[in-house]
């Protein structure tokens, strides 16, 4: 990944000062991310995916995987919910992630020709405004990333959850019924 290219088109950062709890939280997050970013594994991983034409999809999937894992853990350990609710929510999260990931990569692959065409026309329009070739290429890369991000976000946050939730509810109900019957059979056997 060419970080210097990103830095050359990024707006100059302004000095923002947080105070109190916000300052502590900001510093803690920055320190944690800095430690992760300086690991060999992170650098090698970014070198592998950094030049990928589907970088936005890969990053969106990675962040969704982490978020989904945290939601599943939280749902399975939440004592305020019934067993049925915990299982159903965990199934919903896992299925939503799996389905949205599959649909996202399928859609991005199917739309690849269309997005190349859109980005090409965008590059032509930008070039007519007098930008040099390097800037035009950077803007075209950004346009491709924006298209992929819109596709990923639409599928991950709207299409897949709406489609998966009814299925997850039915699966969760069946699984909890099965587990309840199994627990009742164990309890009856223990009393006998």
Short mmCIF file of C-alpha atoms in Angstrom, two decimals:
data_model
loop_
_atom_site.label_atom_id
_atom_site.label_comp_id
_atom_site.label_asym_id
_atom_site.label_seq_id
_atom_site.Cartn_x
_atom_site.Cartn_y
_atom_site.Cartn_z
CA UNK A 1 0.00 0.00 0.00
CA UNK A 2 1.37 3.38 -0.95
CA UNK A 3 0.82 5.42 2.20
CA UNK A 4 2.67 8.44 0.81
CA UNK A 5 0.09 8.66 -2.00
CA UNK A 6 -2.69 8.74 0.56
CA UNK A 7 -0.88 11.39 2.59
CA UNK A 8 -0.30 13.56 -0.47
CA UNK A 9 -4.03 13.96 -1.17
CA UNK A 10 -5.26 14.00 2.42
CA UNK A 11 -6.15 17.42 3.79
CA UNK A 12 -3.70 18.84 6.28
CA UNK A 13 -4.65 17.86 9.80
CA UNK A 14 -5.59 20.59 12.17
CA UNK A 15 -4.53 20.51 15.77
CA UNK A 16 -7.53 19.31 17.73
CA UNK A 17 -7.33 19.33 21.51
CA UNK A 18 -9.62 17.23 23.64
CA UNK A 19 -9.76 17.66 27.37
CA UNK A 20 -10.62 15.43 30.28
CA UNK A 21 -12.10 12.00 29.67
CA UNK A 22 -12.21 12.51 25.89
CA UNK A 23 -8.46 13.22 25.88
CA UNK A 24 -7.72 10.06 27.86
CA UNK A 25 -9.94 7.94 25.65
CA UNK A 26 -8.47 9.40 22.45
CA UNK A 27 -4.92 8.79 23.66
CA UNK A 28 -5.74 5.23 24.75
CA UNK A 29 -7.32 4.36 21.39
CA UNK A 30 -4.46 5.98 19.46
CA UNK A 31 -1.86 4.18 21.56
CA UNK A 32 -3.62 0.84 21.11
CA UNK A 33 -4.01 1.28 17.36
CA UNK A 34 -0.40 2.39 17.10
CA UNK A 35 0.78 -0.78 18.84
CA UNK A 36 -1.31 -2.94 16.52
CA UNK A 37 -0.16 -0.99 13.46
CA UNK A 38 3.49 -1.48 14.35
CA UNK A 39 3.31 -5.27 14.59
CA UNK A 40 4.95 -7.39 11.90
CA UNK A 41 1.72 -9.33 11.37
CA UNK A 42 -0.25 -6.14 10.67
CA UNK A 43 2.38 -4.77 8.30
CA UNK A 44 2.61 -8.08 6.39
CA UNK A 45 -1.18 -8.33 6.22
CA UNK A 46 -1.50 -4.79 4.88
CA UNK A 47 1.24 -5.44 2.33
CA UNK A 48 -0.76 -8.45 1.07
CA UNK A 49 -4.10 -6.70 0.78
CA UNK A 50 -2.90 -3.13 0.29
CA UNK A 51 -2.73 -3.33 -3.49
CA UNK A 52 -5.91 -5.37 -3.81
CA UNK A 53 -8.58 -3.87 -6.05
CA UNK A 54 -11.09 -4.92 -3.36
CA UNK A 55 -9.32 -3.26 -0.44
CA UNK A 56 -12.48 -1.54 0.84
CA UNK A 57 -14.42 -4.81 0.79
CA UNK A 58 -11.61 -6.58 2.66
CA UNK A 59 -11.41 -3.86 5.32
CA UNK A 60 -15.19 -3.69 5.68
CA UNK A 61 -15.36 -7.47 6.06
CA UNK A 62 -12.58 -7.47 8.64
CA UNK A 63 -14.28 -4.80 10.73
CA UNK A 64 -17.62 -6.60 10.40
CA UNK A 65 -16.00 -9.86 11.54
CA UNK A 66 -14.65 -8.20 14.67
CA UNK A 67 -17.93 -6.42 15.40
CA UNK A 68 -19.97 -9.57 14.78
CA UNK A 69 -17.72 -11.62 17.05
CA UNK A 70 -18.17 -9.08 19.83
CA UNK A 71 -21.96 -9.00 19.36
CA UNK A 72 -22.17 -12.80 19.42
CA UNK A 73 -20.09 -12.97 22.60
CA UNK A 74 -22.17 -10.23 24.24
CA UNK A 75 -25.45 -11.92 23.29
CA UNK A 76 -24.37 -15.36 24.49
CA UNK A 77 -23.18 -14.02 27.86
CA UNK A 78 -26.02 -11.56 28.52
CA UNK A 79 -27.78 -12.83 31.66
CA UNK A 80 -30.64 -10.32 31.24
CA UNK A 81 -31.89 -12.22 28.17
CA UNK A 82 -33.56 -15.60 28.08
CA UNK A 83 -31.75 -18.57 26.57
CA UNK A 84 -34.01 -18.32 23.52
CA UNK A 85 -33.18 -14.64 23.03
CA UNK A 86 -29.42 -15.24 23.45
CA UNK A 87 -29.32 -18.08 20.95
CA UNK A 88 -31.58 -16.36 18.43
CA UNK A 89 -29.55 -13.14 18.54
CA UNK A 90 -26.26 -15.03 18.15
CA UNK A 91 -27.63 -16.97 15.17
CA UNK A 92 -28.92 -13.73 13.67
CA UNK A 93 -25.52 -12.05 14.00
CA UNK A 94 -23.58 -15.02 12.57
CA UNK A 95 -25.96 -15.55 9.63
CA UNK A 96 -26.11 -11.85 8.86
CA UNK A 97 -22.31 -11.71 8.70
CA UNK A 98 -22.01 -14.83 6.55
CA UNK A 99 -24.77 -13.85 4.13
CA UNK A 100 -23.69 -10.22 3.84
CA UNK A 101 -20.07 -11.21 3.20
CA UNK A 102 -21.07 -13.63 0.44
CA UNK A 103 -23.46 -11.13 -1.16
CA UNK A 104 -20.94 -8.28 -0.88
CA UNK A 105 -18.15 -10.07 -2.71
CA UNK A 106 -20.61 -11.40 -5.31
CA UNK A 107 -22.05 -7.92 -5.91
CA UNK A 108 -18.65 -6.25 -6.11
CA UNK A 109 -17.49 -8.88 -8.60
CA UNK A 110 -20.66 -8.49 -10.66
CA UNK A 111 -20.43 -4.68 -10.58
CA UNK A 112 -16.69 -4.59 -11.36
CA UNK A 113 -17.17 -3.73 -15.04
CA UNK A 114 -19.78 -1.08 -14.22
CA UNK A 115 -17.64 0.53 -11.51
CA UNK A 116 -14.58 0.56 -13.82
CA UNK A 117 -16.69 2.32 -16.43
CA UNK A 118 -18.00 4.86 -13.90
CA UNK A 119 -14.51 5.49 -12.54
CA UNK A 120 -13.13 5.84 -16.08
CA UNK A 121 -15.74 8.46 -16.97
CA UNK A 122 -15.11 10.20 -13.65
CA UNK A 123 -11.37 10.24 -14.44
CA UNK A 124 -12.06 11.75 -17.87
CA UNK A 125 -14.23 14.47 -16.32
CA UNK A 126 -11.59 15.26 -13.71
CA UNK A 127 -8.83 15.33 -16.32
CA UNK A 128 -10.79 17.92 -18.32
CA UNK A 129 -10.54 20.20 -15.29
CA UNK A 130 -6.77 20.26 -15.67
CA UNK A 131 -5.62 17.80 -13.01
CA UNK A 132 -2.38 15.97 -13.68
CA UNK A 133 -2.37 12.22 -14.38
CA UNK A 134 -1.21 11.28 -10.87
CA UNK A 135 -4.05 13.22 -9.24
CA UNK A 136 -6.58 11.75 -11.71
CA UNK A 137 -5.41 8.21 -10.86
CA UNK A 138 -5.66 8.95 -7.14
CA UNK A 139 -9.19 10.32 -7.56
CA UNK A 140 -10.24 7.32 -9.68
CA UNK A 141 -8.91 4.98 -6.97
CA UNK A 142 -10.89 6.93 -4.39
CA UNK A 143 -14.04 6.72 -6.52
CA UNK A 144 -13.65 2.92 -6.79
CA UNK A 145 -13.19 2.71 -3.02
CA UNK A 146 -16.31 4.86 -2.50
CA UNK A 147 -18.40 2.62 -4.78
CA UNK A 148 -17.21 -0.51 -2.94
CA UNK A 149 -17.90 1.12 0.41
CA UNK A 150 -21.46 2.05 -0.60
CA UNK A 151 -22.08 -1.53 -1.82
CA UNK A 152 -20.61 -3.03 1.38
CA UNK A 153 -22.49 -0.69 3.68
CA UNK A 154 -25.81 -1.15 1.91
CA UNK A 155 -25.56 -4.92 2.04
CA UNK A 156 -24.06 -5.21 5.54
CA UNK A 157 -26.31 -2.71 7.28
CA UNK A 158 -29.62 -2.97 5.44
CA UNK A 159 -30.20 -5.69 2.86
CA UNK A 160 -28.74 -8.67 4.71
CA UNK A 161 -30.18 -7.96 8.19
CA UNK A 162 -33.67 -7.44 6.77
CA UNK A 163 -33.46 -10.70 4.80
CA UNK A 164 -31.78 -12.81 7.50
CA UNK A 165 -33.69 -11.84 10.65
CA UNK A 166 -36.87 -13.85 9.92
CA UNK A 167 -34.78 -16.93 9.06
CA UNK A 168 -32.64 -16.50 12.19
CA UNK A 169 -35.76 -16.17 14.34
CA UNK A 170 -37.13 -19.47 13.02
CA UNK A 171 -33.78 -21.24 13.42
CA UNK A 172 -33.37 -19.84 16.94
CA UNK A 173 -36.87 -21.02 17.94
CA UNK A 174 -36.23 -24.52 16.57
CA UNK A 175 -32.83 -24.77 18.24
CA UNK A 176 -34.10 -23.60 21.61
CA UNK A 177 -37.09 -25.98 21.40
CA UNK A 178 -34.67 -28.82 20.72
CA UNK A 179 -32.40 -27.77 23.61
CA UNK A 180 -35.40 -27.39 25.97
CA UNK A 181 -36.62 -30.90 25.10
CA UNK A 182 -33.11 -32.27 25.59
CA UNK A 183 -32.82 -30.53 29.00
CA UNK A 184 -36.29 -31.82 30.03
CA UNK A 185 -35.33 -35.36 29.04
CA UNK A 186 -32.12 -35.10 31.13
CA UNK A 187 -34.08 -33.76 34.11
CA UNK A 188 -36.67 -36.54 33.82
CA UNK A 189 -33.93 -39.15 33.56
CA UNK A 190 -32.17 -37.71 36.63
CA UNK A 191 -35.40 -37.88 38.68
CA UNK A 192 -36.08 -41.50 37.70
#
